[in-house]
XYZ file of N, CA and C in Angstrom:
633
model
N 5.129 0.646 -17.037
C 4.969 1.578 -15.967
C 5.893 1.179 -14.811
N 6.787 1.781 -14.328
C 7.789 1.510 -13.068
C 6.976 1.425 -11.772
N 6.958 0.398 -11.339
C 6.304 0.055 -9.929
C 6.974 0.852 -8.604
N 6.251 1.468 -7.804
C 6.761 2.297 -6.792
C 7.733 1.095 -5.878
N 8.584 1.874 -5.274
C 9.462 0.775 -4.529
C 9.211 0.108 -3.382
N 7.803 0.655 -2.890
C 7.448 0.068 -1.702
C 6.814 -1.355 -2.196
N 6.396 -1.480 -3.472
C 5.719 -2.596 -3.747
C 6.848 -3.615 -4.259
N 8.162 -3.409 -4.158
C 9.065 -4.372 -4.890
C 9.507 -5.235 -3.581
N 10.646 -6.046 -3.759
C 11.244 -6.918 -2.940
C 12.753 -6.039 -2.467
N 13.042 -6.382 -1.233
C 14.391 -6.005 -0.583
C 15.194 -7.141 -0.283
N 16.205 -7.481 -0.857
C 16.761 -8.674 -0.594
C 15.920 -9.776 -0.418
N 15.094 -9.993 -1.580
C 14.419 -11.243 -1.499
C 13.244 -11.339 -0.561
N 12.716 -10.308 0.139
C 11.610 -10.137 1.030
C 10.785 -9.032 0.653
N 9.499 -9.300 0.611
C 8.302 -8.379 0.222
C 8.657 -7.125 0.997
N 8.819 -5.726 0.583
C 8.993 -4.480 1.361
C 8.349 -4.594 2.528
N 6.936 -4.932 2.386
C 6.047 -4.671 3.538
C 6.645 -5.447 4.865
N 7.112 -6.524 4.484
C 7.587 -7.299 5.682
C 8.745 -6.528 6.521
N 9.367 -5.572 5.786
C 10.431 -4.836 6.376
C 9.976 -3.413 7.102
N 9.147 -2.957 6.153
C 8.672 -1.547 6.465
C 7.633 -1.783 7.634
N 6.984 -2.848 7.932
C 6.246 -2.834 9.173
C 6.853 -2.818 10.234
N 8.170 -3.387 10.363
C 8.995 -3.146 11.685
C 9.234 -1.750 12.030
N 9.297 -0.985 11.135
C 9.584 0.367 11.501
C 8.304 1.180 12.126
N 7.077 0.792 11.537
C 5.741 1.188 12.009
C 5.620 0.786 13.710
N 5.800 -0.644 13.707
C 5.618 -1.171 15.101
C 6.799 -0.690 16.230
N 7.795 -0.042 15.831
C 8.606 0.374 16.742
C 8.703 1.731 16.919
N 8.569 2.608 15.995
C 8.612 4.001 15.970
C 7.304 4.572 16.342
N 5.976 3.829 15.992
C 4.721 4.227 16.779
C 4.854 4.284 18.427
N 5.066 3.098 19.011
C 5.197 3.238 20.481
C 5.884 3.956 21.119
N 7.201 4.064 20.466
C 8.340 4.789 20.962
C 7.778 6.420 20.834
N 7.224 6.704 19.804
C 7.142 8.354 19.561
C 5.580 8.516 20.622
N 4.810 7.429 20.832
C 3.748 7.710 21.539
C 4.259 8.148 23.167
N 5.242 7.088 23.474
C 5.785 7.323 25.089
C 6.454 8.586 25.249
N 7.283 9.005 24.025
C 7.900 10.254 24.168
C 7.028 11.536 24.284
N 5.799 11.510 23.444
C 4.838 12.165 23.564
C 4.289 12.273 24.922
N 3.983 11.243 25.562
C 3.527 11.462 27.027
C 4.402 12.121 27.901
N 5.627 11.763 27.718
C 6.821 12.334 28.635
C 6.824 13.853 28.304
N 6.525 14.112 27.032
C 6.795 15.704 26.652
C 5.650 16.444 27.222
N 4.556 15.906 27.709
C 3.545 16.527 28.239
C 4.144 17.292 29.565
N 4.976 16.595 30.355
C 5.597 17.090 31.366
C 6.302 18.477 31.226
N 5.845 19.711 31.600
C 6.769 20.960 31.314
C 8.365 20.889 31.419
N 8.908 20.013 32.458
C 9.939 20.186 32.860
C 10.915 19.491 31.873
N 10.285 18.553 31.141
C 10.683 17.456 30.254
C 10.989 18.225 28.843
N 10.127 19.217 28.487
C 9.777 19.524 27.098
C 10.905 20.091 26.272
N 11.915 20.848 26.877
C 13.070 21.208 25.978
C 14.195 20.083 25.772
N 14.258 19.154 26.687
C 15.046 17.935 26.453
C 14.522 17.204 25.519
N 13.167 16.936 25.351
C 12.691 15.777 24.484
C 12.138 16.633 23.271
N 12.121 17.824 22.835
C 11.525 18.535 22.012
C 12.075 17.730 20.526
N 13.390 17.804 20.297
C 13.909 17.507 19.105
C 13.614 15.954 19.042
N 13.637 15.179 19.949
C 13.547 13.619 19.568
C 12.227 13.308 19.428
N 11.423 13.902 20.323
C 9.932 13.678 19.922
C 9.460 13.952 18.542
N 9.874 15.234 18.147
C 9.629 15.557 16.870
C 9.945 14.628 15.594
N 11.142 14.289 15.926
C 11.782 13.261 14.811
C 11.139 12.137 14.806
N 10.893 11.270 15.957
C 10.345 10.074 16.252
C 8.745 10.232 15.641
N 8.037 11.108 15.811
C 6.778 11.252 15.495
C 6.613 11.342 14.003
N 7.573 11.916 13.449
C 7.583 12.187 11.739
C 7.956 10.746 11.231
N 9.161 10.161 11.950
C 9.571 8.795 11.391
C 8.263 7.677 11.536
N 7.388 7.837 12.534
C 6.523 7.025 12.942
C 5.344 7.217 11.753
N 4.972 8.334 11.471
C 4.172 8.500 10.314
C 4.641 8.210 9.060
N 6.002 8.332 8.567
C 6.299 7.941 7.512
C 6.452 6.340 7.268
N 6.717 5.724 8.415
C 6.900 4.162 8.378
C 5.286 3.705 8.180
N 4.658 4.226 9.069
C 3.126 3.692 9.014
C 2.244 3.589 7.763
N 2.683 4.967 7.076
C 2.393 5.301 5.599
C 2.819 4.095 4.693
N 4.213 4.075 4.816
C 4.887 3.034 3.727
C 4.439 1.755 4.105
N 4.397 1.369 5.293
C 3.810 -0.029 5.661
C 2.483 -0.513 5.085
N 1.469 0.585 5.426
C 0.038 0.472 4.575
C 0.057 0.395 3.155
N 1.031 1.156 2.281
C 1.294 1.402 1.266
C 1.683 -0.010 0.702
N 2.625 -0.441 1.313
C 3.241 -1.802 0.874
C 2.563 -2.986 1.003
N 1.521 -2.904 2.033
C 0.751 -4.007 2.427
C -0.340 -4.082 1.461
N -1.016 -2.954 1.099
C -2.021 -2.889 -0.124
C -1.493 -3.335 -1.260
N -0.271 -3.062 -1.625
C 0.192 -3.310 -3.099
C 0.436 -4.940 -2.909
N 0.875 -5.534 -1.975
C 1.212 -6.976 -1.461
C 0.045 -7.672 -1.846
N -1.194 -7.225 -1.527
C -2.432 -7.773 -1.524
C -2.993 -7.801 -2.959
N -2.824 -6.580 -3.734
C -2.937 -6.515 -5.155
C -2.316 -7.480 -5.930
N -0.812 -7.923 -5.705
C -0.261 -8.812 -6.290
C -0.498 -10.245 -5.807
N -1.160 -10.491 -4.713
C -1.496 -11.793 -4.141
C -3.108 -11.581 -3.635
N -3.978 -11.616 -4.575
C -5.403 -11.408 -4.175
C -6.022 -12.668 -3.468
N -5.275 -13.640 -3.496
C -5.768 -14.915 -2.711
C -5.879 -14.660 -1.280
N -4.762 -13.860 -0.970
C -4.445 -13.729 0.636
C -5.841 -12.873 1.238
N -6.553 -12.284 0.360
C -7.849 -11.608 0.946
C -8.805 -12.501 1.453
N -8.822 -13.716 0.819
C -9.844 -14.655 1.433
C -9.622 -15.169 2.955
N -8.270 -14.668 3.484
C -8.149 -15.443 4.672
C -8.313 -14.575 5.625
N -9.151 -15.087 6.594
C -9.896 -14.162 7.763
C -8.953 -13.182 8.599
N -7.548 -13.864 8.807
C -6.685 -13.182 9.463
C -5.888 -11.984 8.803
N -5.808 -12.220 7.478
C -5.502 -11.104 6.559
C -6.487 -9.865 6.529
N -7.695 -10.203 6.518
C -8.706 -9.334 6.458
C -8.617 -8.536 7.652
N -8.471 -9.150 8.952
C -8.438 -8.513 10.226
C -7.271 -7.691 10.329
N -6.052 -8.115 9.907
C -4.813 -7.321 9.986
C -5.047 -6.137 8.877
N -5.709 -6.179 7.766
C -5.878 -5.083 6.979
C -6.799 -3.909 7.696
N -7.583 -4.446 8.273
C -8.615 -3.579 9.184
C -7.969 -2.664 10.135
N -7.115 -3.444 11.063
C -6.186 -2.994 12.053
C -5.133 -2.006 11.556
N -4.483 -2.224 10.356
C -3.641 -1.277 9.709
C -4.238 -0.142 9.440
N -5.441 -0.082 8.881
C -6.287 0.887 8.492
C -6.401 1.989 9.707
N -6.804 1.437 10.743
C -7.003 2.073 12.108
C -5.709 2.717 12.425
N -4.575 1.701 12.721
C -3.403 2.355 13.000
C -2.936 3.399 12.173
N -3.065 3.441 10.694
C -2.723 4.355 9.975
C -3.448 5.825 10.389
N -4.694 5.769 10.521
C -5.229 7.089 10.707
C -4.812 7.647 12.119
N -4.846 6.736 13.116
C -4.497 7.213 14.595
C -3.175 7.757 14.345
N -2.272 7.081 13.901
C -0.744 7.328 13.698
C -0.779 8.760 13.123
N -1.225 9.123 12.160
C -1.174 10.257 11.089
C -1.807 11.512 12.019
N -2.812 11.200 12.603
C -3.365 12.232 13.543
C -2.393 12.673 14.872
N -1.831 11.474 15.410
C -1.013 11.742 16.562
C 0.241 12.546 15.892
N 0.613 12.067 14.847
C 2.057 12.715 14.347
C 1.784 14.164 14.018
N 0.466 14.417 13.762
C 0.349 15.984 13.277
C 0.193 16.850 14.534
N -0.434 16.173 15.638
C -0.410 16.703 17.068
C 0.732 17.019 17.577
N 1.753 15.895 17.253
C 3.270 15.933 17.977
C 3.810 17.140 17.447
N 3.673 17.249 16.010
C 4.851 18.285 15.347
C 4.314 19.443 15.673
N 2.935 19.732 15.705
C 2.442 21.105 16.098
C 2.800 21.198 17.873
N 2.865 20.379 18.684
C 2.880 20.604 19.852
C 4.699 20.958 20.067
N 5.467 20.192 19.155
C 6.740 20.411 19.608
C 7.320 21.423 18.672
N 6.664 22.516 17.857
C 7.338 23.413 17.051
C 6.491 24.841 17.500
N 5.252 24.768 18.051
C 4.591 25.923 18.705
C 5.174 26.171 19.988
N 5.572 27.365 20.469
C 6.328 27.576 21.705
C 5.501 28.503 22.475
N 4.757 29.491 21.648
C 4.176 30.253 22.545
C 2.446 30.237 22.400
N 1.774 31.050 23.095
C 0.305 31.093 23.068
C -0.312 29.924 23.794
N -1.981 30.120 23.833
C -2.604 29.167 24.212
C -2.318 27.686 23.831
N -2.140 27.561 22.285
C -1.994 26.294 21.564
C -0.564 25.524 22.173
N 0.212 26.469 22.665
C 1.478 25.850 23.016
C 1.252 25.323 24.359
N 0.278 25.484 25.017
C -0.201 25.015 26.479
C -0.782 23.738 26.263
N -1.918 23.773 25.089
C -2.831 22.526 24.831
C -2.200 21.634 24.267
N -1.698 21.821 23.047
C -1.061 20.854 22.249
C -0.479 19.651 22.872
N 0.672 19.935 23.755
C 1.282 18.872 24.476
C 0.365 17.804 25.110
N -0.666 18.365 25.619
C -1.672 17.468 26.241
C -2.317 16.509 25.369
N -2.670 17.199 23.987
C -3.427 16.542 22.989
C -2.481 15.370 22.308
N -1.256 15.721 22.398
C -0.103 14.819 21.628
C -0.199 13.725 22.697
N -0.078 13.895 24.018
C -0.078 12.782 25.004
C -1.176 11.759 24.625
N -2.310 12.197 24.731
C -3.543 11.539 24.293
C -3.235 10.872 23.109
N -3.041 11.369 22.079
C -2.890 10.799 20.809
C -1.655 9.749 20.918
N -0.610 10.083 21.688
C 0.453 9.092 21.950
C -0.030 7.775 22.584
N -1.081 7.768 23.619
C -1.458 6.727 24.063
C -2.318 5.837 23.264
N -3.044 6.523 22.281
C -4.004 5.802 21.237
C -3.052 5.225 20.431
N -1.981 5.938 20.112
C -1.253 5.412 19.133
C -0.340 3.879 19.577
N -0.281 3.961 21.022
C 0.382 2.935 21.485
C -0.347 1.657 21.524
N -1.693 1.998 21.838
C -2.813 0.869 22.037
C -3.038 0.598 20.614
N -2.980 1.363 19.480
C -3.309 0.930 18.261
C -2.410 -0.198 17.661
N -1.228 -0.299 18.286
C -0.029 -1.408 18.008
C 0.385 -2.315 18.955
N -0.465 -2.456 19.889
C -0.355 -3.133 21.341
C -0.167 -4.753 20.861
N -0.982 -5.091 19.815
C -1.067 -6.585 19.504
C 0.122 -6.436 18.284
N 1.243 -7.289 18.471
C 1.982 -7.431 17.174
C 2.456 -8.946 16.823
N 2.613 -9.268 15.764
C 2.865 -10.545 15.452
C 4.283 -10.857 15.459
N 4.536 -12.108 15.229
C 6.179 -12.458 15.530
C 6.145 -14.005 14.552
N 7.563 -13.961 14.221
C 7.895 -15.240 13.166
C 7.301 -16.524 13.871
N 6.838 -17.316 12.856
C 6.575 -18.773 13.151
C 7.432 -19.506 14.051
N 7.284 -19.971 15.142
C 8.290 -20.385 16.078
C 9.074 -21.722 15.322
N 8.412 -22.385 14.509
C 9.160 -23.385 14.041
C 10.133 -23.073 12.883
N 9.992 -21.838 12.368
C 10.895 -21.172 11.375
C 11.619 -20.141 12.042
N 11.548 -19.520 13.136
C 12.419 -18.677 13.761
C 13.953 -18.750 13.847
N 14.743 -17.864 13.229
C 16.202 -18.007 13.459
C 16.705 -19.031 12.472
N 16.018 -19.498 11.495
C 16.407 -20.460 10.687
C 16.901 -19.831 9.187
N 16.947 -18.515 8.962
C 17.144 -17.723 7.898
C 16.033 -18.156 6.791
N 15.095 -18.436 7.377
C 13.824 -18.639 6.624
C 12.981 -17.405 6.196
N 12.817 -16.616 7.309
C 12.233 -15.192 7.327
C 13.271 -14.100 7.739
N 12.962 -12.600 7.169
C 13.614 -11.558 7.642
C 12.933 -11.347 8.777
N 13.810 -11.462 9.938
C 13.435 -11.043 11.364
C 14.372 -9.986 12.083
N 13.865 -9.376 13.226
C 14.650 -8.580 14.012
C 14.258 -9.067 15.441
N 15.113 -8.765 16.444
C 14.589 -9.032 18.006
C 13.745 -7.715 18.372
N 12.602 -8.143 18.060
C 11.480 -7.124 18.197
C 11.056 -7.129 19.765
N 11.419 -8.261 20.209
C 11.209 -8.445 21.945
C 11.879 -7.439 22.771
N 13.432 -7.878 22.248
C 14.548 -7.059 22.896
C 14.361 -5.425 22.721
N 13.926 -5.130 21.348
C 13.849 -3.774 20.979
C 12.513 -2.995 21.950
N 11.377 -3.979 22.002
C 10.320 -3.147 22.418
C 9.935 -3.342 24.138
N 10.649 -4.211 24.520
C 10.518 -4.543 25.990
C 10.687 -3.156 26.921
N 12.054 -2.461 26.530
C 12.183 -1.267 27.504
C 11.075 -0.162 27.110
N 10.386 -0.249 25.798
C 9.342 0.856 25.562
C 7.819 0.569 26.327
N 7.609 -0.587 26.994
C 6.267 -0.876 27.484
C 6.501 -1.524 28.961
N 5.170 -1.236 29.422
C 5.120 -1.527 31.066
C 5.548 -2.982 31.134
N 5.037 -3.865 30.345
C 5.145 -5.213 30.458
C 4.886 -6.103 28.937
N 5.866 -6.799 28.415
C 5.693 -7.390 27.220
C 5.298 -9.126 27.366
N 4.215 -9.304 26.848
C 3.231 -10.539 27.364
C 3.634 -11.404 25.841
N 4.277 -12.547 26.077
C 4.258 -13.252 24.538
C 3.642 -14.646 24.848
N 2.425 -14.605 24.040
C 1.506 -15.725 23.783
C 2.316 -17.030 23.138
N 2.559 -18.160 23.876
C 2.906 -19.092 23.387
C 1.951 -20.355 23.063
N 0.749 -20.147 23.817
C -0.385 -21.210 23.699
C -1.464 -20.285 23.434
N -2.252 -20.550 22.320
C -3.499 -20.010 21.832
C -4.542 -20.242 22.923
N -4.556 -21.105 23.750
C -5.881 -21.236 24.496
C -5.616 -20.396 25.673
N -4.424 -19.749 26.005
C -4.189 -18.765 27.016
C -4.572 -17.528 26.494
N -5.210 -17.261 25.327
C -5.338 -15.829 24.942
C -6.144 -14.969 25.769
N -7.344 -15.674 26.106
C -8.443 -14.674 27.054
C -7.579 -14.326 28.469
N -6.999 -15.198 28.967
C -6.162 -15.237 30.219
C -5.250 -13.981 30.052
N -4.515 -14.127 29.085
C -3.347 -13.291 28.832
C -3.886 -11.722 28.489
N -4.737 -11.976 27.915
C -5.504 -10.507 27.376
C -5.911 -9.744 28.564
N -6.821 -10.398 29.344
C -7.267 -9.968 30.684
C -5.836 -9.294 31.476
N -5.072 -10.251 31.514
C -3.838 -9.827 32.322
C -3.039 -8.538 31.865
N -3.038 -8.548 30.571
C -2.476 -7.255 29.758
C -3.339 -6.163 30.256
N -4.608 -6.010 30.264
C -5.496 -4.977 30.615
C -5.187 -4.632 31.884
N -5.063 -5.446 33.040
C -4.838 -5.502 34.634
C -3.897 -4.696 34.827
N -2.539 -5.174 33.998
C -1.381 -4.632 34.273
C -1.343 -3.205 33.567
N -2.245 -2.981 32.520
C -1.847 -1.649 31.868
C -2.703 -0.693 32.608
N -3.657 -1.029 33.519
C -4.551 0.008 34.313
C -4.140 -0.012 35.723
N -3.340 -0.954 36.220
C -3.103 -0.726 37.481
C -1.710 0.137 37.991
N -1.682 0.424 38.941
C -0.562 1.232 39.743
C -0.311 2.384 38.635
N 0.675 2.859 38.135
C 1.004 4.013 37.070
C 0.555 3.234 35.611
N -0.562 3.785 35.260
C -0.856 3.290 33.788
C 0.133 3.179 32.726
N 0.289 2.277 31.913
C 1.272 2.228 30.929
C 0.977 1.128 30.123
N 1.572 1.230 28.760
C 1.451 0.190 27.390
C 1.774 -1.079 27.909
N 1.113 -2.002 27.445
C 1.636 -3.548 27.539
C 1.303 -3.980 26.143
N 2.212 -4.831 25.775
C 2.276 -5.310 24.416
C 2.217 -6.815 24.348
N 1.234 -7.417 23.573
C 1.038 -8.876 23.486
C 1.841 -9.153 22.128
N 2.899 -10.273 22.265
C 3.549 -10.550 21.392
C 3.194 -12.009 20.778
N 2.403 -12.304 19.597
C 1.922 -13.293 19.155
C 2.500 -13.895 18.038
N 3.127 -15.283 18.137
C 3.829 -15.732 16.958
C 2.789 -16.025 15.857
N 3.243 -16.147 14.535
C 2.339 -16.291 13.564
C 1.575 -17.780 13.671
N 2.271 -18.779 14.116
C 1.547 -19.893 14.099
C 0.381 -20.153 15.186
N 0.578 -19.181 16.428
C -0.300 -19.052 17.125
C -1.507 -18.372 16.541
N -0.945 -17.083 15.840
C -2.212 -16.390 15.285
C -3.178 -17.227 14.347
N -2.678 -18.223 13.507
C -3.141 -19.088 12.868
C -3.920 -20.196 13.165
N -3.591 -20.144 14.415
C -4.685 -21.494 15.051
C -6.155 -21.201 15.377
N -6.509 -22.250 15.514
C -7.987 -22.197 15.963
C -8.490 -22.863 17.270
N -9.162 -22.012 18.141
C -9.287 -22.347 19.574
C -10.780 -22.321 20.052
N -11.083 -23.183 20.852
C -12.491 -23.054 21.568
C -12.242 -22.412 23.027
N -13.084 -21.195 22.823
C -13.064 -20.370 24.148
C -14.156 -20.243 24.751
N -15.183 -21.219 24.463
C -16.518 -21.216 25.187
C -16.058 -21.986 26.477
């Protein structure tokens, strides 16, 4: 029986490693567009791009989830790694939050009359914020391997920085509590907005004493 294409490799890389980039880019962008779409004066200008981006976010998060699940089935030993188990739980949360948000965004951008047309943009904005929060923690390449053609990479810091209030890269695992507190302080101070924590793979796999 032929395997679904999302369980295969693309240019020698597992499809999941590539598809997850679409999920972590289109999800936050769609969420921010939905928040802006809640402003009546901006709706006509943002209607089309919000609709398309929300649909792409849903497509990529589903494909990323399916490809990750397929990859775990092919590599069952990975399930014993605590970080992989945590990643899987967060992926399931992001899947359902993004799907619910995308449904609201599609409804908000396609219905133009009636009470629902006034309420749905606000609900989509709330869903957009939840989507941004759901993907605020992103992994990054191992610093020893970055840009040595050892992994498939993209310049996600450059891509995501314009879409967030602040991007904080964690270079030292011992500073995780401090930088997480800073992220919430920045996100909730002044005009609230999303903050992204970028964590390299080697920092994620480290063991730290926070007592």
